[in-house]
CSV table of C-alpha atoms and ligand atoms in Angstrom, one decimal:
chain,number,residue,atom,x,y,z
A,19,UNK,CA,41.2,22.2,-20.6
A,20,UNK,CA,40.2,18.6,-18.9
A,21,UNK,CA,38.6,18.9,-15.8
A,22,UNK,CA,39.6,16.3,-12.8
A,23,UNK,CA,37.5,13.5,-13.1
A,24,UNK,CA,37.0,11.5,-10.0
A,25,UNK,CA,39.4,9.3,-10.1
A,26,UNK,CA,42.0,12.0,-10.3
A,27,UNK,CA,40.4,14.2,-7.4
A,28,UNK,CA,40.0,10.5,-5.5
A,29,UNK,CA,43.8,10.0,-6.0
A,30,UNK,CA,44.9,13.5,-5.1
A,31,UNK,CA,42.4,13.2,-1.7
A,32,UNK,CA,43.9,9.9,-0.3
A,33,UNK,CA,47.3,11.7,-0.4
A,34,UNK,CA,46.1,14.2,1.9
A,35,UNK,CA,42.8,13.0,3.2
A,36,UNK,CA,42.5,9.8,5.3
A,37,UNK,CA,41.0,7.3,3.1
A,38,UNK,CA,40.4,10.5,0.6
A,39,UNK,CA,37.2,11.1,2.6
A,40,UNK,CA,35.7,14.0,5.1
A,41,UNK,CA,33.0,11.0,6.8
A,42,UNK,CA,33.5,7.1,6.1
A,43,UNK,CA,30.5,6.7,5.0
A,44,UNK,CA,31.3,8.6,1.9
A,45,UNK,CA,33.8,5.6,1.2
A,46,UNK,CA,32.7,3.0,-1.4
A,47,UNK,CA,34.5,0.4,0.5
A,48,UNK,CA,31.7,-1.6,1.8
A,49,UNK,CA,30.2,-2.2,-2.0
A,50,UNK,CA,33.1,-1.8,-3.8
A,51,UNK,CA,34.4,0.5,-6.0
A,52,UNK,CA,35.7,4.4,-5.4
A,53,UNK,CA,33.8,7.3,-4.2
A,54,UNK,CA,32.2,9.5,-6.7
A,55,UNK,CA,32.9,13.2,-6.7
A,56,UNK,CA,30.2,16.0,-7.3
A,57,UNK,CA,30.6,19.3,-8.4
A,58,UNK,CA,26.9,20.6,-8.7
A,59,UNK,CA,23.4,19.3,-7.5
A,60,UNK,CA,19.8,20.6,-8.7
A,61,UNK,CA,16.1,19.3,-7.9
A,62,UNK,CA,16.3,15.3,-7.5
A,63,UNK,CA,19.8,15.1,-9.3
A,64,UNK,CA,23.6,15.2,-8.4
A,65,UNK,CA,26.2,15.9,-11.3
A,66,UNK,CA,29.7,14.5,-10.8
A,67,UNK,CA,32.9,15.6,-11.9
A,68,UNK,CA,33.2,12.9,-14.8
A,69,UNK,CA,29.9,14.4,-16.6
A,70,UNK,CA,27.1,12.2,-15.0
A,71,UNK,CA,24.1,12.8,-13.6
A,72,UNK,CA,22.1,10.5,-10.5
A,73,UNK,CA,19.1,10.6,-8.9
A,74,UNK,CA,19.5,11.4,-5.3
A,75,UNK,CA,18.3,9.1,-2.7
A,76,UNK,CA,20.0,10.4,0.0
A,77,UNK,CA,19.6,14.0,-0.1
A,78,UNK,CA,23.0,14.7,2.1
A,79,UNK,CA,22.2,12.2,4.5
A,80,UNK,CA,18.7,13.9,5.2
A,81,UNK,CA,19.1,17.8,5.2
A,82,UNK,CA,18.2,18.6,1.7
A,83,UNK,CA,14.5,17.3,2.1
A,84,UNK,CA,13.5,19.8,-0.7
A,85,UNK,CA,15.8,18.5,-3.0
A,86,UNK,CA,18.8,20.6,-4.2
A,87,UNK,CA,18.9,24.2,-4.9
A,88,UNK,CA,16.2,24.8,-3.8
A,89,UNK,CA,15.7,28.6,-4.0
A,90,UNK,CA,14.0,30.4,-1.2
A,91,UNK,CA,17.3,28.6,0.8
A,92,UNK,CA,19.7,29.8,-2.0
A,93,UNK,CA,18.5,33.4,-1.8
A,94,UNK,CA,17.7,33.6,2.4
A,95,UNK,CA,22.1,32.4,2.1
A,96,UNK,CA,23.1,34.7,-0.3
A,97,UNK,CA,21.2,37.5,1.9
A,98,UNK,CA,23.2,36.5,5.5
A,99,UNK,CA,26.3,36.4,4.2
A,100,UNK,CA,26.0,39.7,2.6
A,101,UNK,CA,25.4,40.8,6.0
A,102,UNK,CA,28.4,38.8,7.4
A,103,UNK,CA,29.0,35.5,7.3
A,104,UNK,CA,29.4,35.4,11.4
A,105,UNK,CA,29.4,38.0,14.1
A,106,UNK,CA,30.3,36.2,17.0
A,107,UNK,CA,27.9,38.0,19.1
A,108,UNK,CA,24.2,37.6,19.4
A,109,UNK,CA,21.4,37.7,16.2
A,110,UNK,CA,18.7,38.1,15.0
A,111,UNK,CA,18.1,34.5,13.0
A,112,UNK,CA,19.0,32.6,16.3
A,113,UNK,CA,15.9,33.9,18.0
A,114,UNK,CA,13.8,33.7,15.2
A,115,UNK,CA,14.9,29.6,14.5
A,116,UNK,CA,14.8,28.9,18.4
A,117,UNK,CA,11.4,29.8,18.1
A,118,UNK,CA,10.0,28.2,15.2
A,119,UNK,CA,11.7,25.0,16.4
A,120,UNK,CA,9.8,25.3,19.9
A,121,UNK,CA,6.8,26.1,18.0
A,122,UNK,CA,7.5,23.0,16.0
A,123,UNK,CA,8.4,20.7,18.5
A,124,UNK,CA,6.4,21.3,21.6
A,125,UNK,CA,8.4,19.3,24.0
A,126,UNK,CA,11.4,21.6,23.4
A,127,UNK,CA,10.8,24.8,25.3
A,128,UNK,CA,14.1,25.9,25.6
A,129,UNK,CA,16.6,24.9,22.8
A,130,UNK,CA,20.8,25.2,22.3
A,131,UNK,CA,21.9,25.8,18.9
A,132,UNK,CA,25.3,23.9,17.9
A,133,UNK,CA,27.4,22.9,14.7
A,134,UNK,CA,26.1,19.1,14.6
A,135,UNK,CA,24.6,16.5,15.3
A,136,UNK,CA,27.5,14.9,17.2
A,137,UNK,CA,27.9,17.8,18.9
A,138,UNK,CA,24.0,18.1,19.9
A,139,UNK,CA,24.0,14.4,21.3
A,140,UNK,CA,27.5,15.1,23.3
A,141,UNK,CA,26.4,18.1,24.8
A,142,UNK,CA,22.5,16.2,25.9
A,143,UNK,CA,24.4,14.0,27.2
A,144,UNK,CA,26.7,15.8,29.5
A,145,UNK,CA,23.6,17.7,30.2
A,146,UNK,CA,21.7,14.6,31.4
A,147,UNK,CA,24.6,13.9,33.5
A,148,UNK,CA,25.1,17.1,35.0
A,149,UNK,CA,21.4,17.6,35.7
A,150,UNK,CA,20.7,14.2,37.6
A,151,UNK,CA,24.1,14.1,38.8
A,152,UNK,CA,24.1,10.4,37.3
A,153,UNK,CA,27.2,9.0,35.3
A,154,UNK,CA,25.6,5.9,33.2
A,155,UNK,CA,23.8,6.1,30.1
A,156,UNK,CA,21.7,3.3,27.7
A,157,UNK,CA,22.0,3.3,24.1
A,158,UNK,CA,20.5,0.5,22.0
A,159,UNK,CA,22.8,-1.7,19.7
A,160,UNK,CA,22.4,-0.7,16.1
A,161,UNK,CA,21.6,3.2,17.2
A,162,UNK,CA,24.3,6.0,16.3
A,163,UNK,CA,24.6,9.2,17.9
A,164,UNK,CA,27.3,10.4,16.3
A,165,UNK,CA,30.8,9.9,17.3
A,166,UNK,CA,31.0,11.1,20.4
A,167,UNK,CA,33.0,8.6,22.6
A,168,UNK,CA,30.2,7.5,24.8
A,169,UNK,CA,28.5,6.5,21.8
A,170,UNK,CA,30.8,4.7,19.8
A,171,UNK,CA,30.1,1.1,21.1
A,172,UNK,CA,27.6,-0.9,19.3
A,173,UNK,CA,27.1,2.1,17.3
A,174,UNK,CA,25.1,1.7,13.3
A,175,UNK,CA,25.9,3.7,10.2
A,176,UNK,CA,29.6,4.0,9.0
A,177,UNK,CA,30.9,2.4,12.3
A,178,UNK,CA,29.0,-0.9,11.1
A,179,UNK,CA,29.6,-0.7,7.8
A,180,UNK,CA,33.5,-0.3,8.7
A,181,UNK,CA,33.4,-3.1,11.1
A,182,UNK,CA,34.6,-1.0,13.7
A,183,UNK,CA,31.9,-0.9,16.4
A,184,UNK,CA,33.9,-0.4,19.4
A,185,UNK,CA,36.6,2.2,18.2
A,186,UNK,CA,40.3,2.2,19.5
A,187,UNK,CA,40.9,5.5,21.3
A,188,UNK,CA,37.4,5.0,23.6
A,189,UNK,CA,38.7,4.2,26.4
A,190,UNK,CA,37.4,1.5,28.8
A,191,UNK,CA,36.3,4.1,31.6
A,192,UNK,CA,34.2,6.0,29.0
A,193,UNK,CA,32.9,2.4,27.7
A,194,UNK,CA,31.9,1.0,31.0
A,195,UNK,CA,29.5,4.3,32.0
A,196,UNK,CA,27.4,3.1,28.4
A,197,UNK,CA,25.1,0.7,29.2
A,198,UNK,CA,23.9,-1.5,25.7
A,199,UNK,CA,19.9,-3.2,25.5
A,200,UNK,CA,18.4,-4.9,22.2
A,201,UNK,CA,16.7,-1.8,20.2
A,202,UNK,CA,13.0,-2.6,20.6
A,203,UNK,CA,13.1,-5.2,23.7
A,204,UNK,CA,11.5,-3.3,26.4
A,205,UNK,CA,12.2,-6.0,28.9
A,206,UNK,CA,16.4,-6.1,28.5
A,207,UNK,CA,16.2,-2.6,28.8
A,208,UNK,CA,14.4,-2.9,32.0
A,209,UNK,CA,16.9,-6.0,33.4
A,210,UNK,CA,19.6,-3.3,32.7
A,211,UNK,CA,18.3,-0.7,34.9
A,212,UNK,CA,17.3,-2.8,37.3
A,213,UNK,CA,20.9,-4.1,37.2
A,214,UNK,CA,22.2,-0.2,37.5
A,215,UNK,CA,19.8,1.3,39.7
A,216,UNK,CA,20.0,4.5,40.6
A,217,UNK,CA,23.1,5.2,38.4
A,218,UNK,CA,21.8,5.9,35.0
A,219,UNK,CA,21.1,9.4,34.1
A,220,UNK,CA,19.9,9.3,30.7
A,221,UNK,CA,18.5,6.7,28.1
A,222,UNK,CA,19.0,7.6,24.4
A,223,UNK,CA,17.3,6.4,21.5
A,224,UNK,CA,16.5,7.2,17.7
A,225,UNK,CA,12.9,7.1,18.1
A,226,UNK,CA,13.1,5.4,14.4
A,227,UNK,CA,16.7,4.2,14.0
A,228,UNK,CA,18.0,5.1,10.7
A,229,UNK,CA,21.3,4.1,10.9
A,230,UNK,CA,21.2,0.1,11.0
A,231,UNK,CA,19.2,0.9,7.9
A,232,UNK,CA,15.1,2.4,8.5
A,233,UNK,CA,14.1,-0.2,12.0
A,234,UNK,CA,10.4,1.2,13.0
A,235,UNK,CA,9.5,0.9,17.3
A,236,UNK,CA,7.4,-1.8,17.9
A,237,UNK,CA,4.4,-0.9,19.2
A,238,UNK,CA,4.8,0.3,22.9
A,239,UNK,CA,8.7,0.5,22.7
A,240,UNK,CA,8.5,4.2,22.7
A,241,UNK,CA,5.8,4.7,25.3
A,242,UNK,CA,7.6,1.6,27.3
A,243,UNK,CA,10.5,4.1,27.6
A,244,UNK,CA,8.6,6.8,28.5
A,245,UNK,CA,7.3,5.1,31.2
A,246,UNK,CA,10.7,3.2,32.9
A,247,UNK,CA,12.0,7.0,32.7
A,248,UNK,CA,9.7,8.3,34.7
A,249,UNK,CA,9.6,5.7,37.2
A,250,UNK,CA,13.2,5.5,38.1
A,251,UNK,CA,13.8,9.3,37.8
A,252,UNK,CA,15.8,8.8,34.2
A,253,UNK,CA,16.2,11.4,31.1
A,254,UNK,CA,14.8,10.4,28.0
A,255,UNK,CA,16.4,11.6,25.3
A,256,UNK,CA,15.1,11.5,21.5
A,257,UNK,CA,17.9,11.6,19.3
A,258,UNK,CA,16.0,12.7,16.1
A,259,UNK,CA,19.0,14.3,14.0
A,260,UNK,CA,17.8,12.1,11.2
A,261,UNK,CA,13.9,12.1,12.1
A,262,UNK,CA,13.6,15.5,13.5
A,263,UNK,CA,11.6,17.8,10.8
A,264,UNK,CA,11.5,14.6,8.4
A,265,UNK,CA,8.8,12.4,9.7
A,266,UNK,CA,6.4,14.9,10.5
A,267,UNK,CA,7.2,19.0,11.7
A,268,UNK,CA,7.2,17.7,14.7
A,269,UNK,CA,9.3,14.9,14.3
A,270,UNK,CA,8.7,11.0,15.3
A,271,UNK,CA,8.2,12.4,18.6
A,272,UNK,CA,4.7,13.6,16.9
A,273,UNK,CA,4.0,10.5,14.9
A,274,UNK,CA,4.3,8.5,18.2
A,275,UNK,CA,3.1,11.0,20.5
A,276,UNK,CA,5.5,10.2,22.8
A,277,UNK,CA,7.0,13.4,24.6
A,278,UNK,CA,11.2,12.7,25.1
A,279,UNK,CA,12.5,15.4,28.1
A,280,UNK,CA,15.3,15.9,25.8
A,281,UNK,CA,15.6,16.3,22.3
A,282,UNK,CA,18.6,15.9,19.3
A,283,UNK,CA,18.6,17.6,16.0
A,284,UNK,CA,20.7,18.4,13.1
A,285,UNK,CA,20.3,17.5,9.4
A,286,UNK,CA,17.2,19.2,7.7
A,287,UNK,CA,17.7,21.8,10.5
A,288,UNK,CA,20.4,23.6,8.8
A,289,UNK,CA,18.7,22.8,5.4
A,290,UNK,CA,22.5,22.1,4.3
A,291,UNK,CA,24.9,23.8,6.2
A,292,UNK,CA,26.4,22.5,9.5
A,293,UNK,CA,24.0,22.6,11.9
A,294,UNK,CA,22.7,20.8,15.3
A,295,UNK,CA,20.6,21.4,18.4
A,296,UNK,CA,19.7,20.5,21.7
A,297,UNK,CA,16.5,21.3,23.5
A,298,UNK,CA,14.1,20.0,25.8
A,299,UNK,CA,12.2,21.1,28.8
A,300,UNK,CA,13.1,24.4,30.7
A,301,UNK,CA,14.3,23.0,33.8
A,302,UNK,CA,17.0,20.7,32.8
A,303,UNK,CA,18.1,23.3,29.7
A,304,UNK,CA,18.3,26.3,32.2
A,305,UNK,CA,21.1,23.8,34.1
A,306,UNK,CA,23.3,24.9,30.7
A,307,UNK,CA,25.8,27.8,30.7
A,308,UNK,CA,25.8,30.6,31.7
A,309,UNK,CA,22.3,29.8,33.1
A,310,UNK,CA,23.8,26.7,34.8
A,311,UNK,CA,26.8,25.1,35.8
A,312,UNK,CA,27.0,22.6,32.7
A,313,UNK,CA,29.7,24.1,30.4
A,314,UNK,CA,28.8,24.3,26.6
A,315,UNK,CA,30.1,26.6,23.9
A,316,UNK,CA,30.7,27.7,20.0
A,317,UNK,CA,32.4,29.7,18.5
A,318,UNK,CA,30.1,29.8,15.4
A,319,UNK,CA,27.0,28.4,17.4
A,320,UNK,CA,23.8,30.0,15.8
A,321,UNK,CA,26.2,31.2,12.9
A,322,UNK,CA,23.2,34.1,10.9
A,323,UNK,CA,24.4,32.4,7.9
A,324,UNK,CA,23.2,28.7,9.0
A,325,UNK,CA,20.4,30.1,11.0
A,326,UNK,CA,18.9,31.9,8.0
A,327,UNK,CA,19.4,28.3,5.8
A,328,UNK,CA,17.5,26.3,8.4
A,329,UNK,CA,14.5,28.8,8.9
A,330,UNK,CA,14.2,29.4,5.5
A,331,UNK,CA,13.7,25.1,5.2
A,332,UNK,CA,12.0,24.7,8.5
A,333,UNK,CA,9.6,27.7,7.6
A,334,UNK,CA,8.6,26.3,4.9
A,335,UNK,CA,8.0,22.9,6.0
A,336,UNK,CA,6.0,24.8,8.9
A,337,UNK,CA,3.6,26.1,6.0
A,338,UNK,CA,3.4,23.3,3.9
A,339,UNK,CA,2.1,20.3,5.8
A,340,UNK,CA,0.9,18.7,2.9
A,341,UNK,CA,4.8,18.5,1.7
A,342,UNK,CA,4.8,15.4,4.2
A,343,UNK,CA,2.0,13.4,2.5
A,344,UNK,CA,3.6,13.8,-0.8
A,345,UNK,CA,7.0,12.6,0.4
A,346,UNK,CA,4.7,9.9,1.7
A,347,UNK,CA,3.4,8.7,-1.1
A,348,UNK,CA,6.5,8.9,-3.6
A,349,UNK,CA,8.0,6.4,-1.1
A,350,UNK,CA,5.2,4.3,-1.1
A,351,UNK,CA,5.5,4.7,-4.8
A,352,UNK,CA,9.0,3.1,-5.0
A,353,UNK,CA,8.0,1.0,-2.7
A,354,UNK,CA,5.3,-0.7,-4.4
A,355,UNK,CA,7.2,-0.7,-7.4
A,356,UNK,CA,10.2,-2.7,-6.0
A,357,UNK,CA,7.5,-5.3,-4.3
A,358,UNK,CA,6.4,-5.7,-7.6
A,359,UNK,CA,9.7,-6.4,-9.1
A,360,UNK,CA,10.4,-8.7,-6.2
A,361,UNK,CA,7.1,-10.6,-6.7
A,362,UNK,CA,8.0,-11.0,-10.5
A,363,UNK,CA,11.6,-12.2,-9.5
A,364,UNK,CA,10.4,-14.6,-6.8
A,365,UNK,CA,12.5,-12.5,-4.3
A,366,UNK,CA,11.1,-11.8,-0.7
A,367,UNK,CA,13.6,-9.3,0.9
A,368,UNK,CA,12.4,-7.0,3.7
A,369,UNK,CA,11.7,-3.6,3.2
A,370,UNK,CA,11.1,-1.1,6.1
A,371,UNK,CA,9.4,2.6,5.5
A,372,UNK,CA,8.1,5.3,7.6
A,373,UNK,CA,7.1,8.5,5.9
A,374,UNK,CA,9.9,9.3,3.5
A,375,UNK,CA,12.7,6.7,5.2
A,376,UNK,CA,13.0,3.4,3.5
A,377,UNK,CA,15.1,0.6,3.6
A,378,UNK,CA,15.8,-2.9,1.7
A,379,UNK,CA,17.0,-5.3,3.8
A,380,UNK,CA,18.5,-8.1,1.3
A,381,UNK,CA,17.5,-10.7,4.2
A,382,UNK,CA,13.8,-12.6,4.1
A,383,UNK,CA,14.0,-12.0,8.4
A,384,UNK,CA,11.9,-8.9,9.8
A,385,UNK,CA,14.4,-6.2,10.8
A,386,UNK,CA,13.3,-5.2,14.0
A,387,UNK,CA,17.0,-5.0,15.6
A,388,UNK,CA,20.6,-5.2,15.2
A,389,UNK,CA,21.0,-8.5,15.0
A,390,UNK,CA,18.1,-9.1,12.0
A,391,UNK,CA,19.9,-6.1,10.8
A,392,UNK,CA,23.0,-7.9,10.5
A,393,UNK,CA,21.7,-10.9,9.2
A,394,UNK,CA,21.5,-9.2,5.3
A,395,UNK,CA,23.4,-10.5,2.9
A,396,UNK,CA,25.9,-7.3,2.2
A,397,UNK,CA,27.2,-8.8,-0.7
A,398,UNK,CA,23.9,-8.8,-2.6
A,399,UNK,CA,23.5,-5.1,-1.1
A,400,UNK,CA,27.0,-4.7,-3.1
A,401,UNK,CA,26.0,-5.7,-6.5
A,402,UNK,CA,22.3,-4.0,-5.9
A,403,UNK,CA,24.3,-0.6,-5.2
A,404,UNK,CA,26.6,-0.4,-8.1
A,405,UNK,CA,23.8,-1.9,-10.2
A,406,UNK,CA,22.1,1.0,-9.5
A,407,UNK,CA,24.5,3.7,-9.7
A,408,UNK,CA,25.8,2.3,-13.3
A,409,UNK,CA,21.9,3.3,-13.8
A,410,UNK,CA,22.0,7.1,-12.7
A,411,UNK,CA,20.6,6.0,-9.4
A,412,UNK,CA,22.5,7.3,-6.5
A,413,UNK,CA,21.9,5.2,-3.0
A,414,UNK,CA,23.8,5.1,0.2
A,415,UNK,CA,26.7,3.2,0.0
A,416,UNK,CA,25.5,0.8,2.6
A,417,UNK,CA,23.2,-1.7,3.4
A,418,UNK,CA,22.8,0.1,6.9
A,419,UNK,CA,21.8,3.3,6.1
A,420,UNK,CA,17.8,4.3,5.2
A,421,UNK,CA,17.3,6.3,1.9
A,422,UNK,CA,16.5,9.8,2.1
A,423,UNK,CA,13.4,10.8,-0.4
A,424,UNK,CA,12.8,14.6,-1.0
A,425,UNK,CA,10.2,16.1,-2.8
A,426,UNK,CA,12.0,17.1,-6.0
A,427,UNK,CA,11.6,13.2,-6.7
A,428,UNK,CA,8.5,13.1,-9.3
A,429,UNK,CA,7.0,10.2,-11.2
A,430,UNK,CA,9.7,10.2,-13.5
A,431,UNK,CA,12.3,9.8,-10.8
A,432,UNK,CA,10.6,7.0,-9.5
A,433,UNK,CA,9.9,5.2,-12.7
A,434,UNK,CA,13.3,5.4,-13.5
A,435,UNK,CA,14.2,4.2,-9.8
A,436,UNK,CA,11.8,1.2,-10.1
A,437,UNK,CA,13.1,0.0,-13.7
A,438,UNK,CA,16.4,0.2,-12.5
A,439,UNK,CA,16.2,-2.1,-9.8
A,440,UNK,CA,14.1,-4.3,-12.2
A,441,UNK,CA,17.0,-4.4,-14.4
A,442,UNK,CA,19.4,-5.9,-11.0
A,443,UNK,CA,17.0,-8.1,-10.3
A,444,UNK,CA,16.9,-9.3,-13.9
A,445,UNK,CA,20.8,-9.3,-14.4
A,446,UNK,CA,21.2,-11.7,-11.1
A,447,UNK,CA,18.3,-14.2,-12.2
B,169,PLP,C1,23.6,11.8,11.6
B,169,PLP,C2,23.3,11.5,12.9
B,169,PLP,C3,24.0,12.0,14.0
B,169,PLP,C4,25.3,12.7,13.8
B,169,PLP,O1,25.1,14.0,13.2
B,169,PLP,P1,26.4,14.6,12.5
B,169,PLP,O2,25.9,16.0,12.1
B,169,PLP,O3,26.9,13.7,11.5
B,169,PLP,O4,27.5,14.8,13.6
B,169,PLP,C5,23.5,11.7,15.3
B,169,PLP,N1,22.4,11.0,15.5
B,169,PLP,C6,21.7,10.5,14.5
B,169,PLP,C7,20.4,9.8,14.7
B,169,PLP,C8,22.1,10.7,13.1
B,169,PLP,O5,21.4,10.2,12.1
């Protein structure tokens, strides 16, 4: 019996599938090319449906930090849902997770579990507003949050890629309460303020943005925050879906120390399965239902099933601090080895890292915002990408996305990685 390859399954989904995808950034259509399907992943590989196998460099978009399979995960699954896959009522794993996470990340005290990361940074906001009884909030150009309406103007990942920033069906009264600054450039945000006084409840940031590929604070950005918050009575919130549990156990919250009165996370929380949180300090999270007034629900909220999945991940990255050196250094690895390549081909592109988040930037500028972002040559990032996936190398399909290293990624992985890219920069010389 043939199996569907790809193509078929890619045929049959864009009868019945808008663009024959569950998220756009699954879509090939910014480098070309259709979508690959998968049918089974292990370690640092995926395996399609037409027989291939890739090295993973995005890990799910983050969650799958241990690589794929892994088995304490597998196993603390297969054990919930034997027990039910959802109740509906109250559970054990909720309390257990809530805790680890506080214990984790300090400036959360209290902490509300949800189904994504959308709906984590939807629900902090409403929260900010409800709390300081403020209607404005600032996001930085290049920074996603999901796609939430609030957040869908100027917004990175698959709403850049698509060309899309500001998306039809946001209306103009929803736009005008998001206020925009430069990522980076403490001294716009402050004009803006200054300019809203009084009116803005909440400022929002990815304390690294990941999603107009891997953009690193510059020194004092964070803190700069911190401190403008503080003065004009404003709720800083961390989004760290993507950084949360990745950069450190405490997040980049912990690499900066930098302490956010609100915090967003998702990805490695639910180690796989669809999960996302809010938390922060007690007195604003005790304004939530049914403590407080500002509604928020789920029907599969803290889901035993997902619960058990992200403590079995976030335990383990709770006992096993020396996981995040090793992810360091296998990025600094691939690193090096693509500088070298670059060297040999007389090439000087930009590459951003922070712990195990890397980005090439095909652009000689420094990315330090969204407009250096934008300044790459998405063409080259094309021919780079399908380069690279014709060699068993599996990258995000966009040049504004950050790769994702886990630790199943050994030596070999990254030997293979390096000579691959060696081989696009030899096949374009
Ligand atoms: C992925 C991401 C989100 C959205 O999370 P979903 O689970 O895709 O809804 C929000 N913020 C950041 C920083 C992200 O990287």
């Amino acid at each position: 019996m043939k199996i569907a390859t790809s193509k078929e399954l890619f045929d049959r989904a864009q009868d019945v599938i808008p663009g024959g995808v569950n998220s756009p950034v699954r879509a090939f259509k910014a480098v070309g090319g259709d979508p690959i399907f998968f049918g089974k992943a292990e370690g640092a590989y995926m395996y399609d449906e037409d027989g291939n196998s890739y090295i993973d460099l995005i890990n799910s978009w983050g969650p799958m930090i241990l690589g794929h399979a892994n088995k304490d995960i597998e196993e603390a699954i297969f054990k919930a849902v034997i027990g039910s896959p959802s109740f509906g009522a109250p559970s054990r794993m909720e309390v257990e997770l809530a805790e680890l996470i506080t214990e984790m990340v300090p400036s959360i005290e209290k902490v509300r579990m949800v189904n994504s990361g959308t709906e984590a940074t939807m629900s902090a906001i409403r929260l900010a507003r409800g709390f300081t009884k403020k209607d404005k909030v600032l996001k930085f150009e290049g920074c996603y949050h999901g796609h939430g309406d609030s957040f869908l103007i100027a917004a990175g990942s698959g709403a850049m890629t698509m060309g899309t920033p500001d998306s039809p069906g946001v209306t103009e009264g929803t736009a005008k309460d998001t206020l925009l600054a430069p990522f980076n450039n403490i001294e716009k945000v402050k004009e803006v303020i200054a300019s809203n006084k009084g009116e803005v409840a909440a400022i929002i940031v990815e304390p690294v943005a990941g999603n107009m590929g891997c953009v690193l604070p510059k020194e004092g950005f964070l803190e700069g925050l911190r401190s403008l918050c503080d003065e004009e009575g404003i709720i800083l919130i961390f989004d760290e879906v993507m950084t949360g549990f990745r950069l450190s156990k405490g997040g980049a919250q912990e690499v900066f120390g930098v302490r956010p009165d609100l915090t967003t996370l998702g990805k490695i929380i639910g180690a796989g399965m669809p999960v996302g949180a809010y938390g922060g300090r007690k007195d604003i999270m005790d304004y939530v239902s049914p403590q407080g007034p500002v509604y928020q629900a789920g029907t599969l909220s803290g889901n035993p099933v997902a619960m058990a999945a992200g403590y079995a991940q976030l335990s383990y990255l709770n006992d096993h601090p020396e996981v995040y050196d090793k992810l360091e250094d296998t990025t600094k690895k691939i690193m090096k080895g693509y500088r070298k390549a670059l060297d040999k081909y007389k090439k000087d592109y930009t590459m951003n890292q922070i712990g195990s988040m890397i980005s090439l930037f095909f652009t000689e500028k420094k990315v330090a915002d969204f407009d250096t972002a934008k300044s790459c040559d998405t063409e080259a990032f094309g021919k780079y990408f399908r380069h690279m996936l014709n060699s068993g190398v599996y990258l995000a399909p966009s040049q504004f996305e950050s790769l994702f290293i886990s630790t199943s990624i050994e030596d070999k992985e990254i030997d293979q990685i390096v000579s691959s890219f060696e081989g696009y920069l030899k096949s374009i010389a």
